[in-house]
Coordinates of C-alpha atoms and ligand atoms in Angstrom, one line a residue:
M183 CA 0.0 0.0 0.0
D184 CA 1.3 3.2 -0.8
E185 CA 2.6 5.6 2.7
V186 CA 0.3 6.8 4.7
R187 CA 0.6 10.3 6.2
I188 CA -1.1 11.8 9.2
A189 CA -2.8 15.1 9.0
R190 CA -4.5 17.1 12.0
L191 CA -7.8 18.3 9.9
E192 CA -9.1 22.1 10.3
R193 CA -12.3 23.8 9.9
G194 CA -10.8 26.0 7.2
D195 CA -10.0 22.5 5.2
A196 CA -11.3 22.1 1.5
R197 CA -15.0 20.6 2.1
G198 CA -13.8 17.5 -0.1
R199 CA -12.0 16.0 2.6
F200 CA -15.2 16.3 5.2
E201 CA -17.3 14.3 2.6
E202 CA -14.6 11.7 2.1
C203 CA -15.2 11.5 6.0
A204 CA -18.8 11.3 5.9
R205 CA -18.3 8.7 3.1
I206 CA -16.0 6.4 5.1
H207 CA -18.1 6.5 7.9
A208 CA -21.3 5.6 5.4
E209 CA -19.3 2.6 4.2
V210 CA -18.2 1.2 7.5
I211 CA -21.2 1.8 10.0
P212 CA -23.9 1.5 7.5
G213 CA -26.4 0.6 9.9
G214 CA -25.5 3.4 12.1
F215 CA -28.0 6.0 13.0
L216 CA -26.0 9.5 12.2
V217 CA -26.0 8.0 8.3
R218 CA -29.9 8.0 8.1
L219 CA -29.2 11.6 8.8
G220 CA -27.5 12.4 5.7
R221 CA -23.9 12.7 4.1
R222 CA -24.8 16.3 4.3
F223 CA -25.5 15.9 7.8
L224 CA -22.5 13.9 8.8
S225 CA -19.9 16.4 6.3
A226 CA -21.0 19.5 8.5
L227 CA -20.5 17.2 11.6
Y228 CA -17.0 16.3 10.8
R229 CA -16.4 20.0 10.0
H230 CA -17.8 20.9 13.1
L231 CA -15.1 18.2 15.2
A232 CA -12.2 19.8 13.1
G233 CA -13.0 23.4 14.4
S234 CA -14.5 22.6 18.0
R235 CA -12.7 23.2 20.9
H236 CA -14.0 20.2 22.7
A237 CA -12.7 17.5 20.1
F238 CA -9.8 17.0 16.8
L239 CA -10.1 14.9 13.8
I240 CA -7.4 13.2 12.6
A241 CA -7.1 11.6 9.1
A242 CA -4.5 9.3 7.2
L243 CA -3.8 10.3 4.0
R244 CA -3.2 8.1 0.8
R245 CA -2.6 9.5 -2.1
E246 CA -4.0 13.2 -0.3
E247 CA -7.2 10.8 -0.4
V248 CA -8.7 10.4 3.2
V249 CA -8.5 7.0 3.9
G250 CA -9.5 6.9 7.7
F251 CA -10.2 8.9 10.6
I252 CA -10.3 9.4 14.5
V253 CA -11.8 11.5 16.5
G254 CA -10.8 12.8 20.0
C255 CA -13.4 14.6 22.2
E256 CA -12.4 16.4 25.9
D257 CA -16.4 16.7 26.6
T258 CA -19.0 15.3 24.4
R259 CA -22.1 16.5 26.0
R260 CA -20.8 20.3 25.4
L261 CA -19.8 19.2 21.6
Y262 CA -23.3 18.2 20.9
R263 CA -24.5 21.6 22.1
E264 CA -21.9 23.6 20.2
F265 CA -22.7 21.5 16.7
L266 CA -26.3 22.5 17.3
L267 CA -26.1 26.1 18.0
R268 CA -23.4 26.5 15.2
N269 CA -25.1 24.1 12.8
P270 CA -28.9 25.0 12.5
F271 CA -29.2 24.7 8.5
P272 CA -27.8 21.0 8.3
V273 CA -29.7 20.3 12.0
A274 CA -32.6 21.5 10.9
C275 CA -32.7 20.1 7.5
A276 CA -32.2 16.4 8.8
M277 CA -34.5 17.0 11.5
A278 CA -37.1 17.5 8.6
G279 CA -36.7 14.5 7.0
L280 CA -37.6 12.5 10.4
V281 CA -40.7 14.4 11.2
F282 CA -42.4 11.6 10.2
S283 CA -40.2 9.2 12.2
P284 CA -41.1 8.7 15.9
S285 CA -38.3 6.1 16.1
A286 CA -35.6 7.9 15.0
W287 CA -36.4 10.8 17.3
K288 CA -36.1 8.4 19.9
R289 CA -32.9 8.0 18.8
V290 CA -32.3 11.3 18.6
Y291 CA -32.9 11.7 22.4
E292 CA -31.2 8.4 23.4
T293 CA -27.8 9.8 21.5
W294 CA -28.3 13.2 23.7
R295 CA -28.5 11.8 26.7
Y296 CA -26.1 9.0 26.5
P297 CA -23.2 11.0 27.8
S298 CA -24.8 11.3 31.5
Q299 CA -24.6 7.1 31.6
K300 CA -23.1 5.8 34.1
L301 CA -21.5 2.7 35.2
E302 CA -20.3 1.2 38.3
V303 CA -16.8 2.2 38.0
E304 CA -16.3 6.0 37.3
L305 CA -15.6 6.3 33.3
P306 CA -12.8 9.3 32.0
G307 CA -14.7 12.2 30.0
N308 CA -12.6 11.9 27.0
E309 CA -13.3 10.0 24.7
I310 CA -13.0 8.5 21.4
L311 CA -16.0 9.4 19.0
N312 CA -15.7 7.6 16.1
F313 CA -12.9 5.9 14.2
C314 CA -13.2 4.5 10.7
V315 CA -10.8 3.0 8.1
A316 CA -12.2 2.7 4.9
T317 CA -13.1 -0.8 3.7
K318 CA -10.3 -1.4 1.2
C319 CA -7.3 -0.2 3.4
Q320 CA -8.4 -2.2 6.8
G321 CA -5.9 -4.6 8.2
K322 CA -3.0 -2.4 6.6
G323 CA -2.2 -1.1 9.9
V324 CA -3.9 2.5 9.2
G325 CA -5.9 2.2 12.3
G326 CA -2.7 1.6 14.3
I327 CA -0.9 4.9 13.0
L328 CA -4.5 6.7 13.8
F329 CA -4.4 5.3 17.2
D330 CA -1.3 6.0 18.1
A331 CA -1.2 9.6 17.0
L332 CA -4.8 10.0 19.0
C333 CA -3.3 8.9 22.3
E334 CA -0.7 10.9 22.0
E335 CA -2.5 13.8 20.8
F336 CA -4.6 13.2 24.5
Q337 CA -1.0 12.6 26.2
Q338 CA -0.3 16.6 25.3
R339 CA -3.0 17.4 26.8
E340 CA -2.1 15.9 30.0
V341 CA -5.0 13.3 29.9
K342 CA -4.7 10.2 31.6
E343 CA -7.5 7.7 30.0
V344 CA -9.8 7.9 27.3
R345 CA -13.3 6.1 27.0
I346 CA -14.4 4.0 24.1
V347 CA -18.0 3.0 23.2
T348 CA -18.7 0.7 20.3
G349 CA -21.3 -1.6 19.6
C350 CA -21.4 -5.3 20.3
E351 CA -21.2 -5.9 16.8
Q352 CA -18.1 -4.5 15.9
E353 CA -16.2 -7.1 16.4
S354 CA -13.3 -5.9 14.3
A355 CA -13.2 -2.9 16.8
H356 CA -13.2 -5.2 19.8
R357 CA -10.3 -7.1 18.7
F358 CA -8.2 -3.8 17.8
Y359 CA -8.4 -2.3 21.1
E360 CA -8.3 -5.2 23.3
A361 CA -4.9 -5.3 21.0
K362 CA -4.2 -2.1 22.2
G363 CA -4.6 -3.0 25.5
A364 CA -7.8 -1.5 26.5
L365 CA -10.2 -2.9 29.1
L366 CA -13.1 -3.6 29.1
A367 CA -15.4 -1.7 31.7
G368 CA -19.0 -2.5 31.0
E369 CA -21.9 -2.5 29.0
I370 CA -24.3 0.5 28.0
T371 CA -27.5 0.6 26.1
V372 CA -27.3 3.7 24.1
H373 CA -30.2 2.8 22.1
S374 CA -33.1 0.6 23.4
G375 CA -32.7 -3.1 22.6
A376 CA -28.9 -2.2 21.5
V377 CA -25.9 -3.0 24.1
S378 CA -22.5 -1.2 23.3
R379 CA -19.8 -2.4 25.0
V380 CA -17.3 0.5 26.9
Y381 CA -13.9 0.5 27.1
V382 CA -10.9 2.2 29.1
H383 CA -7.6 2.7 27.5
R384 CA -5.2 4.2 29.9
L385 CA -2.4 6.2 28.1
A386 CA 1.4 5.9 28.8
G387 CA 2.3 8.3 32.0
G388 CA -1.2 7.7 33.4
E389 CA -1.5 6.4 37.1
Ligands
COA22 C1 -11.3 -0.7 13.9 C2 -11.1 -0.4 12.7 C3 -10.8 1.2 12.9 C4 -9.1 -0.7 12.7 O1 -8.9 -0.1 11.5 P1 -7.6 -0.7 10.9 O2 -6.8 -0.1 9.8 O3 -8.1 -2.3 10.2 O4 -6.6 -1.6 11.8 P2 -5.3 -2.0 11.7 O5 -5.1 -2.2 10.2 O6 -4.4 -0.7 12.1 O7 -5.4 -3.2 12.6 C5 -6.4 -4.2 12.0 C6 -5.8 -5.6 12.2 O8 -5.0 -5.7 11.2 C7 -3.4 -6.3 11.4 N1 -2.8 -5.5 10.6 C8 -2.0 -4.3 11.1 N2 -0.9 -4.2 10.4 C9 -1.0 -5.1 9.7 C10 -0.2 -5.4 8.2 N3 0.9 -4.2 8.1 N4 -0.5 -7.0 8.1 C11 -1.5 -7.7 7.9 N5 -2.0 -7.4 9.2 C12 -2.2 -6.1 9.7 C13 -3.4 -6.1 12.9 O9 -2.9 -6.5 13.5 C14 -5.3 -5.8 13.7 O10 -5.5 -7.8 13.4 P3 -6.7 -8.3 14.5 O11 -7.9 -7.6 13.9 O12 -6.6 -9.4 14.1 O13 -5.9 -7.8 15.5 C15 -11.7 -0.6 11.5 O14 -11.7 -2.2 11.6 C16 -13.0 -0.4 10.9 O15 -12.9 1.0 10.3 N6 -14.1 -0.6 11.7 C17 -15.2 -0.3 11.4 C18 -15.8 0.7 12.2 C19 -15.5 0.7 13.3 O16 -16.1 -0.7 14.0 N7 -15.2 1.7 14.3 C20 -15.2 1.7 15.5 C21 -16.2 2.6 16.5 S1 -15.7 2.9 17.7

């Protein structure tokens, strides 16, 4: 595979970069709720994440094409609020498409409520919000490079532990996180009927 370079995306980057993130998201998590809100919504979301003071977006580029990305977040609830306030148009368009779908509204509410869910053990506030590698590039070390870059960024911010929530069916992700040394902290139900695993990854230097 051609060489992969890591780049921190910024809000002012070409829109095409965020559209590529949205395309990869839809490709590797096709059943996810956010995909139902449309590509335009997803692109706006990734553009916001790149510029937010609560998050950062690191992309893997091969021949200047995005082939994977990872998102770190320091405060998910604040990030959601900030996104809603600063992106009224894409949010309104996505919501308009859900007007006749009560189940979709329920999922919006569940997603909004998710950051306040608790387990018996105290969970770190910092988390991996999303992590995707294009199907054609999986299993070649791209995810590993992205994950290491995310850990480095969190360490620079003096973060000691990171929370990772991943769907029970996302087996490639479970294997990946366990190989990286993340510990299973428990399970939560983000959307009714869909259990998610919660991992905690302790960063080098963290007690
Ligand atoms: C989880 C995910 C991001 C990992 O990305 P990836 O690029 O495939 O990760 P890597 O290639 O670094 O590692 C994956 C596997 O390839 C192996 N590998 C890494 N480099 C390799 C190489 N050069 N040659 C062969 N195998 C290699 C790793 O050992 C690992 O093996 P394992 O699955 O048996 O443990 C990717 O599978 C994905 O996008 N999954 C779908 C979305 C998802 O579930 N996201 C998580 C949401 S929280």
